[in-house]
XYZ file of C-alpha atoms in Angstrom:
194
model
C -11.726 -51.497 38.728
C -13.923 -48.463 39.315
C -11.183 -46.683 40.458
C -9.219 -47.775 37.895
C -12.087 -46.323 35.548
C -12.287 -42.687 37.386
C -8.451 -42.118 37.304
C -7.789 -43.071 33.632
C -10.822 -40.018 32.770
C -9.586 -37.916 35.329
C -5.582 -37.601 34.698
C -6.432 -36.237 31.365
C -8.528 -33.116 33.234
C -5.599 -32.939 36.097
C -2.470 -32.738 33.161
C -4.445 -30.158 31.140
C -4.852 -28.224 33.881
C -1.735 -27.820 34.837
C 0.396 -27.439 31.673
C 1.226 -24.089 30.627
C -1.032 -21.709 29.237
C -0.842 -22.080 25.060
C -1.121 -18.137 25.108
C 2.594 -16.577 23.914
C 3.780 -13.688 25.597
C 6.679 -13.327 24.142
C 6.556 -10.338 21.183
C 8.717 -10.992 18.677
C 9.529 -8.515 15.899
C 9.657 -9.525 12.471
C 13.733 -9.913 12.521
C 13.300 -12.253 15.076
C 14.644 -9.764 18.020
C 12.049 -9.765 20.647
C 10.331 -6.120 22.606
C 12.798 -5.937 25.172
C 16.275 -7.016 22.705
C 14.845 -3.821 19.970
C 14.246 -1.601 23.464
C 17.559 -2.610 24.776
C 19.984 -2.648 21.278
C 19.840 -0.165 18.824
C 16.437 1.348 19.177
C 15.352 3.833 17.123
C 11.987 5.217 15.718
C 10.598 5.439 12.202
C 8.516 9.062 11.656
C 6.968 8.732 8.092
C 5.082 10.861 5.933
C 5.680 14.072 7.995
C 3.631 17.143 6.226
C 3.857 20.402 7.760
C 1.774 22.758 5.392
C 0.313 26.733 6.311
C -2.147 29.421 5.501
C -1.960 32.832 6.028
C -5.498 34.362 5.024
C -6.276 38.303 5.172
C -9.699 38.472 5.268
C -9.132 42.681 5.822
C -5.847 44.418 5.515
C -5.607 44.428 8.693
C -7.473 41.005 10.075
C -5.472 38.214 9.647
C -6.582 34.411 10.221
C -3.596 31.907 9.681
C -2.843 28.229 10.821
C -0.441 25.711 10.385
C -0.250 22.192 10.476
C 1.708 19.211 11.317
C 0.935 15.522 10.948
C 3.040 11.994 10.845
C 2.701 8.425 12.027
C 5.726 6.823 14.220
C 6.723 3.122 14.043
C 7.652 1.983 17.436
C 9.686 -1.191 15.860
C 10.174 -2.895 19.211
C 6.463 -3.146 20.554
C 5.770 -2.857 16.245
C 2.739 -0.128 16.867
C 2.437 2.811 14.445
C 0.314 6.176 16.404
C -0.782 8.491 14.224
C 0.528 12.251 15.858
C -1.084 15.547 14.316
C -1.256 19.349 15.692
C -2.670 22.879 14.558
C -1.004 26.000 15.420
C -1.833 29.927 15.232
C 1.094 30.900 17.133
C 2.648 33.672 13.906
C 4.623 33.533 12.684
C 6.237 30.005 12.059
C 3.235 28.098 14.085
C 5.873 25.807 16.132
C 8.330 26.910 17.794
C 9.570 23.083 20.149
C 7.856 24.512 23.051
C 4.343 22.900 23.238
C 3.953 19.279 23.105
C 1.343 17.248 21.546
C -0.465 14.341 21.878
C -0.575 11.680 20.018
C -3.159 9.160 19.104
C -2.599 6.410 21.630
C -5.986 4.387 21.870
C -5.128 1.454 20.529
C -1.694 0.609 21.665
C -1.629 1.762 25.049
C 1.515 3.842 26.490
C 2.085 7.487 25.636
C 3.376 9.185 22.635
C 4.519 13.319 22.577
C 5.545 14.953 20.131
C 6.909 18.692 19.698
C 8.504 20.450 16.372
C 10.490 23.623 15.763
C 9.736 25.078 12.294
C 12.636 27.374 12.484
C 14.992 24.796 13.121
C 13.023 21.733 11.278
C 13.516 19.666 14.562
C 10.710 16.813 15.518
C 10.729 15.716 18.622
C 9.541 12.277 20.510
C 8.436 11.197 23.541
C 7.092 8.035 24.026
C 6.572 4.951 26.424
C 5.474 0.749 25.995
C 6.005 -2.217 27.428
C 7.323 -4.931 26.986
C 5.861 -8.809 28.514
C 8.909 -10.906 26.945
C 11.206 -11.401 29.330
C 8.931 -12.257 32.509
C 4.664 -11.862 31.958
C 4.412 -11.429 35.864
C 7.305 -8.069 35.828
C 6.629 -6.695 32.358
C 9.444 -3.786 31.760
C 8.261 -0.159 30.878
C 10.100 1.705 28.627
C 10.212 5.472 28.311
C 12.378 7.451 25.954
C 12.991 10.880 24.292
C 14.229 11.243 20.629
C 14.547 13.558 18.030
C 15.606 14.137 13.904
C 16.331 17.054 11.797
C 14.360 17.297 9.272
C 15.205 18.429 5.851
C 11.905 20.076 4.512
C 11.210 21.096 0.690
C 8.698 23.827 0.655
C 7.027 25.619 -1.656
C 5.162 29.034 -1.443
C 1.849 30.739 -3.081
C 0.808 34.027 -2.900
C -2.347 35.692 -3.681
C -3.343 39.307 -3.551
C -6.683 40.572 -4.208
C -5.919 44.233 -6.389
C -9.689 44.878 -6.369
C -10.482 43.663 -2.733
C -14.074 45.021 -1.113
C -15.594 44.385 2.110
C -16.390 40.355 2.595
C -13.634 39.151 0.102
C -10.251 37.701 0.955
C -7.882 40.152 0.509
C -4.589 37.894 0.583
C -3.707 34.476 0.908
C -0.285 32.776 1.289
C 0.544 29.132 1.891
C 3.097 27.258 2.413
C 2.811 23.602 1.192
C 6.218 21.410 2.217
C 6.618 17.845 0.685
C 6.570 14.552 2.909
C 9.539 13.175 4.333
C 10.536 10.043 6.732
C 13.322 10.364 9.507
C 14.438 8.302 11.816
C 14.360 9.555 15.052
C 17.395 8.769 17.502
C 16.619 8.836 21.348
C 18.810 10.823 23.759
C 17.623 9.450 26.880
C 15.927 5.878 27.514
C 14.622 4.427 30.618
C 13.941 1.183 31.633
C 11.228 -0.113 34.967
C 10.347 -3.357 35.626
């Protein structure tokens, strides 16, 4: 009887204990497709709102100050994070020319996201890496991959010359203002580790 008593309290302890945990690991998009199917079949990125704007400010003549800027946020649609990727330039005269990469804002998604763009040519480029815990949660796979989009910019320009410029006053200004535009980016090279 008493043992009777201690294993009718106890199997309940020993069966929750061992089922499986009710945490999901699998990540599954809003399609249905899970991490690793999007990462596998058809993967592609979504760059929104891309703004490159500039300012060329003569402050003298001869002194000139300028900057541009670049900013967008990329949809990763198989791990479904959006980063948030920005960058100044004073490299004259276009600002970016594909050769320096930039970071990315990463802190809340984990991975890494690059990104470089070539004003003379319009061309954005990606580089970016996350993982996936769908297939197996004990051998998660790591995806890396590079991408990139032409982009077709509309830009507009403003000038602004001081005729009776003295010491301390801005003697020109010009900027460049282009209007936002999505892409989708297309990768060239993926890699898969698990």
């Amino acid at each position: 009887m008493y043992l009777a008593s201690v294993l009718s309290l106890a199997l309940p302890l020993i069966l929750t204990s061992t089922s499986a945990s009710p945490i999901s690991t699998r990540q599954t998009n809003s399609d249905g497709s899970s991490c690793s199917d999007t990462s596998f079949n058809n993967f592609q990125w979504q760059a929104s709102n891309f703004d490159f704007h500039a300012t060329y400010t003569f402050s003298t003549p001869a002194h000139q100050n300028s900057w541009g800027y670049a900013s967008f946020d990329l949809l990763n649609p198989a791990d479904q994070s959006t980063v948030s990727c920005s960058a100044t330039s004073s490299q004259l005269n276009d600002f970016f020319y594909g050769w320096t990469q930039y970071s990315c804002n990463d802190t809340l998604r984990g991975g890494s996201t690059k990104f470089d763009f070539n004003r003379p040519t319009s061309e954005l480029r990606v580089e970016q890496s996350w993982t996936c815990r769908d297939q197996d949660p004990q051998y998660p796979v790591t995806f890396t991959a590079k991408g990139s989009a032409n982009l077709t910019l509309g830009c507009s320009e403003d000038f602004y010359q001081n005729a009776n410029w003295t010491m301390g006053e801005i003697y020109s200004r010009r900027t460049v203002t282009c209007g936002k535009v999505d892409a989708v980016v297309v990768p060239y090279e993926i890699s898969a580790i698990a």
